[in-house]
PDB file of C-alpha atoms and ligand atoms in Angstrom:
ATOM      1  CA  MET A   3      82.635 -34.961 207.831  1.00 44.00           C
ATOM      2  CA  SER A   4      82.501 -36.586 205.108  1.00 54.00           C
ATOM      3  CA  PHE A   5      85.202 -35.040 202.543  1.00 69.00           C
ATOM      4  CA  ASP A   6      84.993 -35.041 198.240  1.00 92.00           C
ATOM      5  CA  LEU A   7      87.391 -37.764 197.141  1.00 97.00           C
ATOM      6  CA  VAL A   8      89.684 -35.970 194.866  1.00 98.00           C
ATOM      7  CA  ILE A   9      92.189 -38.712 193.044  1.00 98.00           C
ATOM      8  CA  ALA A  10      95.013 -36.538 191.207  1.00 98.00           C
ATOM      9  CA  VAL A  11      96.698 -39.632 188.665  1.00 98.00           C
ATOM     10  CA  ASP A  12      99.623 -38.985 187.837  1.00 98.00           C
ATOM     11  CA  GLY A  13     102.370 -39.598 185.315  1.00 97.00           C
ATOM     12  CA  PRO A  14     104.066 -40.404 182.105  1.00 96.00           C
ATOM     13  CA  ALA A  15     102.771 -41.392 178.621  1.00 94.00           C
ATOM     14  CA  ALA A  16     101.479 -44.879 178.522  1.00 95.00           C
ATOM     15  CA  SER A  17     102.223 -45.708 182.052  1.00 97.00           C
ATOM     16  CA  GLY A  18      98.647 -47.428 182.631  1.00 96.00           C
ATOM     17  CA  LYS A  19      97.151 -43.961 184.002  1.00 97.00           C
ATOM     18  CA  GLY A  20      94.148 -43.853 182.016  1.00 97.00           C
ATOM     19  CA  THR A  21      92.740 -47.162 182.326  1.00 97.00           C
ATOM     20  CA  VAL A  22      93.968 -46.424 186.204  1.00 98.00           C
ATOM     21  CA  ALA A  23      91.709 -44.051 186.496  1.00 98.00           C
ATOM     22  CA  SER A  24      89.279 -44.908 185.111  1.00 98.00           C
ATOM     23  CA  ARG A  25      88.990 -47.577 186.717  1.00 98.00           C
ATOM     24  CA  LEU A  26      88.916 -46.135 189.697  1.00 98.00           C
ATOM     25  CA  ALA A  27      86.485 -43.597 188.878  1.00 98.00           C
ATOM     26  CA  ARG A  28      83.872 -46.600 187.784  1.00 98.00           C
ATOM     27  CA  HIS A  29      84.564 -48.210 190.749  1.00 98.00           C
ATOM     28  CA  TYR A  30      84.208 -45.053 193.427  1.00 97.00           C
ATOM     29  CA  GLY A  31      81.358 -43.639 191.281  1.00 97.00           C
ATOM     30  CA  LEU A  32      82.929 -40.738 190.248  1.00 98.00           C
ATOM     31  CA  PRO A  33      83.674 -39.021 186.809  1.00 98.00           C
ATOM     32  CA  HIS A  34      86.963 -38.876 185.202  1.00 98.00           C
ATOM     33  CA  LEU A  35      88.728 -36.200 183.016  1.00 98.00           C
ATOM     34  CA  ASP A  36      92.248 -37.181 181.406  1.00 98.00           C
ATOM     35  CA  THR A  37      93.302 -34.299 181.446  1.00 98.00           C
ATOM     36  CA  GLY A  38      95.943 -34.875 178.309  1.00 98.00           C
ATOM     37  CA  LEU A  39      92.576 -34.447 176.082  1.00 98.00           C
ATOM     38  CA  LEU A  40      93.225 -31.057 176.803  1.00 98.00           C
ATOM     39  CA  TYR A  41      96.370 -30.555 175.764  1.00 98.00           C
ATOM     40  CA  ARG A  42      95.751 -32.783 172.458  1.00 98.00           C
ATOM     41  CA  ALA A  43      92.469 -30.361 171.617  1.00 98.00           C
ATOM     42  CA  VAL A  44      94.534 -27.409 171.946  1.00 98.00           C
ATOM     43  CA  GLY A  45      97.588 -29.086 170.083  1.00 98.00           C
ATOM     44  CA  VAL A  46      95.054 -30.255 167.068  1.00 97.00           C
ATOM     45  CA  GLY A  47      92.987 -26.859 167.266  1.00 97.00           C
ATOM     46  CA  ALA A  48      96.341 -24.612 166.855  1.00 97.00           C
ATOM     47  CA  MET A  49      98.007 -26.424 164.199  1.00 97.00           C
ATOM     48  CA  LYS A  50      94.823 -26.434 162.122  1.00 96.00           C
ATOM     49  CA  GLN A  51      94.494 -22.924 162.516  1.00 95.00           C
ATOM     50  CA  HIS A  52      97.734 -21.667 161.826  1.00 92.00           C
ATOM     51  CA  GLY A  53      99.575 -24.755 160.070  1.00 94.00           C
ATOM     52  CA  ALA A  54     102.374 -24.619 162.786  1.00 93.00           C
ATOM     53  CA  ILE A  55     102.777 -24.730 166.809  1.00 96.00           C
ATOM     54  CA  GLU A  56     103.148 -21.097 167.608  1.00 95.00           C
ATOM     55  CA  GLU A  57     102.618 -19.580 171.225  1.00 97.00           C
ATOM     56  CA  ALA A  58      99.675 -17.358 170.424  1.00 97.00           C
ATOM     57  CA  THR A  59      97.563 -19.084 168.594  1.00 97.00           C
ATOM     58  CA  ALA A  60      97.443 -22.274 171.175  1.00 98.00           C
ATOM     59  CA  GLU A  61      96.591 -19.820 173.899  1.00 98.00           C
ATOM     60  CA  ARG A  62      93.544 -18.433 171.963  1.00 97.00           C
ATOM     61  CA  VAL A  63      92.093 -22.289 171.515  1.00 97.00           C
ATOM     62  CA  ALA A  64      93.518 -23.152 174.632  1.00 98.00           C
ATOM     63  CA  ALA A  65      90.586 -20.372 176.102  1.00 97.00           C
ATOM     64  CA  HIS A  66      87.470 -21.801 173.623  1.00 97.00           C
ATOM     65  CA  ILE A  67      88.396 -25.070 174.671  1.00 96.00           C
ATOM     66  CA  THR A  68      84.691 -26.705 176.305  1.00 95.00           C
ATOM     67  CA  GLN A  69      83.942 -30.662 177.177  1.00 94.00           C
ATOM     68  CA  ALA A  70      82.439 -30.715 173.629  1.00 94.00           C
ATOM     69  CA  HIS A  71      86.300 -30.879 171.827  1.00 94.00           C
ATOM     70  CA  LEU A  72      87.356 -33.622 173.947  1.00 96.00           C
ATOM     71  CA  SER A  73      85.735 -36.682 172.310  1.00 93.00           C
ATOM     72  CA  GLU A  74      87.333 -36.389 168.655  1.00 92.00           C
ATOM     73  CA  GLN A  75      88.836 -39.238 167.178  1.00 89.00           C
ATOM     74  CA  ALA A  76      91.824 -37.397 166.036  1.00 93.00           C
ATOM     75  CA  LEU A  77      92.580 -36.355 169.099  1.00 97.00           C
ATOM     76  CA  MET A  78      94.177 -40.467 169.914  1.00 93.00           C
ATOM     77  CA  THR A  79      96.510 -40.119 166.666  1.00 94.00           C
ATOM     78  CA  ARG A  80     100.113 -40.507 167.522  1.00 93.00           C
ATOM     79  CA  ALA A  81     100.467 -36.956 165.899  1.00 95.00           C
ATOM     80  CA  ALA A  82      98.065 -35.559 168.196  1.00 97.00           C
ATOM     81  CA  GLY A  83     100.120 -36.461 171.412  1.00 95.00           C
ATOM     82  CA  GLU A  84     103.116 -35.226 170.070  1.00 94.00           C
ATOM     83  CA  LEU A  85     101.148 -31.291 169.221  1.00 97.00           C
ATOM     84  CA  ALA A  86      99.905 -31.659 173.137  1.00 97.00           C
ATOM     85  CA  SER A  87     102.963 -31.876 173.834  1.00 94.00           C
ATOM     86  CA  GLN A  88     104.473 -29.149 171.806  1.00 96.00           C
ATOM     87  CA  VAL A  89     101.722 -26.604 173.126  1.00 97.00           C
ATOM     88  CA  ALA A  90     101.857 -27.615 176.790  1.00 96.00           C
ATOM     89  CA  VAL A  91     105.091 -25.762 177.382  1.00 96.00           C
ATOM     90  CA  TYR A  92     103.683 -22.861 177.154  1.00 97.00           C
ATOM     91  CA  PRO A  93     102.503 -21.283 180.510  1.00 97.00           C
ATOM     92  CA  GLY A  94      99.394 -18.829 178.794  1.00 97.00           C
ATOM     93  CA  VAL A  95      98.175 -22.773 177.687  1.00 98.00           C
ATOM     94  CA  ARG A  96      98.962 -24.181 180.990  1.00 98.00           C
ATOM     95  CA  ALA A  97      96.634 -20.808 182.848  1.00 98.00           C
ATOM     96  CA  ALA A  98      94.026 -20.896 180.297  1.00 98.00           C
ATOM     97  CA  LEU A  99      93.291 -24.533 180.711  1.00 98.00           C
ATOM     98  CA  LEU A 100      93.541 -24.571 184.938  1.00 98.00           C
ATOM     99  CA  LYS A 101      89.854 -23.152 185.323  1.00 96.00           C
ATOM    100  CA  PHE A 102      87.713 -26.218 183.428  1.00 97.00           C
ATOM    101  CA  GLN A 103      90.339 -28.391 185.482  1.00 98.00           C
ATOM    102  CA  GLN A 104      89.504 -26.943 188.640  1.00 97.00           C
ATOM    103  CA  ASP A 105      86.109 -26.741 188.515  1.00 97.00           C
ATOM    104  CA  PHE A 106      85.844 -30.463 187.137  1.00 97.00           C
ATOM    105  CA  ALA A 107      87.785 -31.003 190.863  1.00 97.00           C
ATOM    106  CA  ALA A 108      85.745 -29.169 192.110  1.00 97.00           C
ATOM    107  CA  LYS A 109      82.863 -31.726 191.458  1.00 96.00           C
ATOM    108  CA  LYS A 110      80.313 -32.248 194.471  1.00 95.00           C
ATOM    109  CA  GLY A 111      81.527 -35.775 195.955  1.00 96.00           C
ATOM    110  CA  GLY A 112      85.054 -35.327 193.742  1.00 97.00           C
ATOM    111  CA  ALA A 113      86.608 -36.488 190.650  1.00 98.00           C
ATOM    112  CA  VAL A 114      89.142 -38.306 189.732  1.00 98.00           C
ATOM    113  CA  LEU A 115      91.531 -36.363 186.807  1.00 98.00           C
ATOM    114  CA  ASP A 116      95.046 -37.830 185.016  1.00 98.00           C
ATOM    115  CA  GLY A 117      97.679 -35.914 183.825  1.00 97.00           C
ATOM    116  CA  ARG A 118     100.866 -34.563 184.661  1.00 96.00           C
ATOM    117  CA  ASP A 119     100.491 -31.748 187.489  1.00 97.00           C
ATOM    118  CA  ILE A 120      96.947 -32.933 188.960  1.00 97.00           C
ATOM    119  CA  GLY A 121      98.490 -33.361 192.435  1.00 97.00           C
ATOM    120  CA  THR A 122     100.897 -30.557 192.292  1.00 96.00           C
ATOM    121  CA  VAL A 123      99.215 -28.076 190.369  1.00 96.00           C
ATOM    122  CA  ILE A 124      95.481 -28.580 189.442  1.00 97.00           C
ATOM    123  CA  ALA A 125      94.407 -30.280 192.679  1.00 97.00           C
ATOM    124  CA  PRO A 126      97.558 -29.841 195.537  1.00 97.00           C
ATOM    125  CA  HIS A 127      94.530 -30.437 198.482  1.00 95.00           C
ATOM    126  CA  ALA A 128      93.301 -33.874 196.508  1.00 97.00           C
ATOM    127  CA  PRO A 129      93.283 -36.299 199.197  1.00 96.00           C
ATOM    128  CA  ALA A 130      94.502 -39.494 197.098  1.00 97.00           C
ATOM    129  CA  LYS A 131      97.269 -38.593 194.700  1.00 98.00           C
ATOM    130  CA  LEU A 132      99.421 -41.786 192.785  1.00 98.00           C
ATOM    131  CA  PHE A 133     102.527 -41.257 190.282  1.00 98.00           C
ATOM    132  CA  VAL A 134     101.623 -44.369 188.166  1.00 98.00           C
ATOM    133  CA  THR A 135     105.090 -45.197 185.826  1.00 97.00           C
ATOM    134  CA  ALA A 136     106.272 -48.137 184.187  1.00 98.00           C
ATOM    135  CA  SER A 137     109.741 -48.641 181.927  1.00 97.00           C
ATOM    136  CA  PRO A 138     110.145 -46.928 178.810  1.00 97.00           C
ATOM    137  CA  GLU A 139     110.132 -50.448 177.028  1.00 97.00           C
ATOM    138  CA  VAL A 140     106.622 -51.254 178.805  1.00 97.00           C
ATOM    139  CA  ARG A 141     105.470 -47.977 177.723  1.00 97.00           C
ATOM    140  CA  ALA A 142     106.092 -48.295 174.437  1.00 97.00           C
ATOM    141  CA  GLU A 143     104.873 -51.168 174.173  1.00 97.00           C
ATOM    142  CA  ARG A 144     101.502 -50.628 175.309  1.00 96.00           C
ATOM    143  CA  ARG A 145     101.293 -47.068 173.019  1.00 95.00           C
ATOM    144  CA  TRP A 146     101.827 -49.404 170.195  1.00 97.00           C
ATOM    145  CA  LYS A 147      99.536 -51.884 170.153  1.00 96.00           C
ATOM    146  CA  GLN A 148      97.254 -48.749 170.598  1.00 93.00           C
ATOM    147  CA  LEU A 149      98.291 -46.811 167.726  1.00 93.00           C
ATOM    148  CA  SER A 150      98.096 -50.210 165.468  1.00 95.00           C
ATOM    149  CA  GLY A 151      94.771 -51.516 166.759  1.00 94.00           C
ATOM    150  CA  LEU A 152      93.880 -47.770 165.190  1.00 92.00           C
ATOM    151  CA  GLY A 153      95.606 -48.008 161.514  1.00 93.00           C
ATOM    152  CA  GLU A 154      98.657 -46.112 162.908  1.00 93.00           C
ATOM    153  CA  GLY A 155     101.676 -47.656 161.192  1.00 93.00           C
ATOM    154  CA  VAL A 156     104.433 -47.341 163.240  1.00 95.00           C
ATOM    155  CA  SER A 157     107.151 -49.285 164.410  1.00 97.00           C
ATOM    156  CA  LEU A 158     107.643 -49.466 167.747  1.00 97.00           C
ATOM    157  CA  GLU A 159     111.016 -48.750 167.231  1.00 97.00           C
ATOM    158  CA  GLU A 160     109.323 -45.171 166.622  1.00 97.00           C
ATOM    159  CA  VAL A 161     106.939 -45.290 168.802  1.00 96.00           C
ATOM    160  CA  LEU A 162     110.123 -45.875 171.616  1.00 97.00           C
ATOM    161  CA  ALA A 163     111.927 -43.066 170.559  1.00 97.00           C
ATOM    162  CA  ASP A 164     108.601 -40.748 170.681  1.00 95.00           C
ATOM    163  CA  ILE A 165     108.212 -41.677 174.331  1.00 96.00           C
ATOM    164  CA  ARG A 166     111.767 -40.746 175.642  1.00 96.00           C
ATOM    165  CA  LYS A 167     111.356 -37.171 173.389  1.00 94.00           C
ATOM    166  CA  ARG A 168     108.127 -37.380 175.159  1.00 94.00           C
ATOM    167  CA  ASP A 169     109.383 -37.715 178.853  1.00 95.00           C
ATOM    168  CA  GLU A 170     112.531 -35.260 178.029  1.00 95.00           C
ATOM    169  CA  ARG A 171     110.228 -32.858 177.029  1.00 93.00           C
ATOM    170  CA  ASP A 172     107.519 -33.401 179.904  1.00 93.00           C
ATOM    171  CA  SER A 173     110.109 -33.834 182.669  1.00 94.00           C
ATOM    172  CA  GLY A 174     112.357 -30.195 181.628  1.00 94.00           C
ATOM    173  CA  ARG A 175     110.012 -27.998 180.551  1.00 93.00           C
ATOM    174  CA  ASP A 176     110.019 -24.632 183.582  1.00 94.00           C
ATOM    175  CA  ALA A 177     105.800 -24.776 183.044  1.00 94.00           C
ATOM    176  CA  ALA A 178     104.760 -27.974 185.558  1.00 92.00           C
ATOM    177  CA  PRO A 179     107.104 -30.516 184.829  1.00 94.00           C
ATOM    178  CA  LEU A 180     106.294 -33.705 184.797  1.00 94.00           C
ATOM    179  CA  LEU A 181     107.455 -35.112 188.091  1.00 93.00           C
ATOM    180  CA  GLN A 182     106.279 -37.339 191.202  1.00 95.00           C
ATOM    181  CA  GLY A 183     105.205 -34.693 193.986  1.00 94.00           C
ATOM    182  CA  ALA A 184     106.497 -35.694 197.286  1.00 95.00           C
ATOM    183  CA  ASP A 185     102.846 -36.776 198.834  1.00 96.00           C
ATOM    184  CA  ALA A 186     102.057 -38.716 195.969  1.00 98.00           C
ATOM    185  CA  ALA A 187     101.876 -42.600 196.281  1.00 98.00           C
ATOM    186  CA  LEU A 188     104.087 -44.312 193.618  1.00 98.00           C
ATOM    187  CA  LEU A 189     102.766 -46.881 191.288  1.00 98.00           C
ATOM    188  CA  ASP A 190     105.040 -49.217 189.208  1.00 98.00           C
ATOM    189  CA  THR A 191     102.799 -50.864 186.643  1.00 97.00           C
ATOM    190  CA  SER A 192     105.615 -52.518 184.557  1.00 97.00           C
ATOM    191  CA  GLN A 193     104.555 -56.323 185.754  1.00 97.00           C
ATOM    192  CA  LEU A 194     101.158 -55.695 186.484  1.00 97.00           C
ATOM    193  CA  THR A 195      98.034 -56.561 184.591  1.00 96.00           C
ATOM    194  CA  ILE A 196      95.629 -54.293 184.575  1.00 96.00           C
ATOM    195  CA  GLU A 197      93.653 -55.959 187.336  1.00 97.00           C
ATOM    196  CA  ALA A 198      96.567 -55.966 189.481  1.00 98.00           C
ATOM    197  CA  ALA A 199      97.263 -52.359 188.786  1.00 98.00           C
ATOM    198  CA  PHE A 200      93.799 -51.107 190.149  1.00 98.00           C
ATOM    199  CA  ARG A 201      93.589 -53.348 192.532  1.00 98.00           C
ATOM    200  CA  GLU A 202      96.581 -51.583 193.713  1.00 98.00           C
ATOM    201  CA  ALA A 203      95.370 -48.659 193.653  1.00 98.00           C
ATOM    202  CA  CYS A 204      92.357 -48.828 195.424  1.00 97.00           C
ATOM    203  CA  ARG A 205      94.725 -49.818 198.016  1.00 97.00           C
ATOM    204  CA  LEU A 206      96.682 -46.718 197.975  1.00 98.00           C
ATOM    205  CA  VAL A 207      93.321 -44.405 197.706  1.00 98.00           C
ATOM    206  CA  GLU A 208      92.458 -46.170 200.940  1.00 97.00           C
ATOM    207  CA  GLN A 209      95.519 -45.914 202.119  1.00 96.00           C
ATOM    208  CA  ALA A 210      95.261 -41.916 201.664  1.00 94.00           C
ATOM    209  CA  ARG A 211      91.847 -41.883 202.484  1.00 89.00           C
ATOM    210  CA  GLY A 212      93.008 -43.556 206.098  1.00 87.00           C
ATOM    211  CA  SER A 213      95.853 -41.586 206.849  1.00 69.00           C
ATOM    212  CA  ILE A 214      93.054 -38.316 206.093  1.00 57.00           C
ATOM    213  CA  LYS A 215      90.400 -39.801 208.574  1.00 54.00           C
ATOM    214  CA  SER A 216      92.939 -40.780 211.698  1.00 44.00           C
TER     215      SER A 216
HETATM  216  O1  LIG B 310      98.065 -38.101 178.549  1.00 59.50           O
HETATM  217  P1  LIG B 310      98.487 -37.641 176.858  1.00 59.50           P
HETATM  218  O2  LIG B 310      99.496 -38.925 176.935  1.00 59.50           O
HETATM  219  O3  LIG B 310      97.324 -38.240 176.894  1.00 59.50           O
HETATM  220  O4  LIG B 310      98.853 -36.489 177.395  1.00 59.50           O
HETATM  221  C1  LIG B 310      99.886 -35.066 175.480  1.00 59.50           C
HETATM  222  C2  LIG B 310     100.554 -33.951 176.235  1.00 59.50           C
HETATM  223  O5  LIG B 310      99.544 -33.353 176.886  1.00 59.50           O
HETATM  224  C3  LIG B 310     101.340 -34.634 177.446  1.00 59.50           C
HETATM  225  O6  LIG B 310     102.549 -34.976 176.682  1.00 59.50           O
HETATM  226  C4  LIG B 310     102.122 -33.924 178.049  1.00 59.50           C
HETATM  227  O7  LIG B 310     103.111 -33.196 177.470  1.00 59.50           O
HETATM  228  C5  LIG B 310     100.570 -33.135 178.078  1.00 59.50           C
HETATM  229  N1  LIG B 310     100.076 -32.685 179.286  1.00 59.50           N
HETATM  230  C6  LIG B 310     100.139 -31.666 180.339  1.00 59.50           C
HETATM  231  N2  LIG B 310      99.422 -32.169 181.011  1.00 59.50           N
HETATM  232  C7  LIG B 310      98.676 -32.382 181.966  1.00 59.50           C
HETATM  233  C8  LIG B 310      98.271 -33.678 180.576  1.00 59.50           C
HETATM  234  C9  LIG B 310      98.972 -34.031 179.721  1.00 59.50           C
HETATM  235  O8  LIG B 310     101.580 -30.983 180.090  1.00 59.50           O
HETATM  236  N3  LIG B 310      97.788 -32.500 182.909  1.00 59.50           N
END
């Protein structure tokens, strides 16, 4: 019997989870969904419609999100990340985005999804779950380089403060808080190159698959 290979990759902002997830997807020939983009699209869309973040508007926007909304360059900005984490606390927004994510996870053959609650809420039966993390300082430096590359004039200290605030909000919220599930393998990328992190991720996925077959 063969299993669909669903790989759940969770972790805090700029931990390397997106890079690891996209490399795993390429390696296993699976589609990849960066679920942070869904929340970013809702945050940006709700702000456009209402001029402020407010629950009912965010829920309405979330109910109409499609794949086509996820490729806008504006979703990658610092402001979009902040708006995403504000709308992500609303249970109605999370509920409205659930089906999109679960349909993606149910693709024939499997899929790779990265986010905050993939292994705990979206795909609790995923055969392979990783929790990717790194120290706040390392994550801030990565995010700062990424934002500077996009032309955003922001200091490293400001990015570190953003990261700490976002960690606190994502971990402290009632609805699907960011946490390492008991069945998720920990991958700390603080001291790892992208290549080394990818190799270790493959090893952990293979280990998880092996434990299913045996
Ligand atoms: O991963 P990214 O930084 O793009 O996510 C932006 C924000 O979206 C996160 O800080 C978090 O609040 C929210 N998010 C979430 N659940 C997910 C993915 C993202 O709550 N599965």
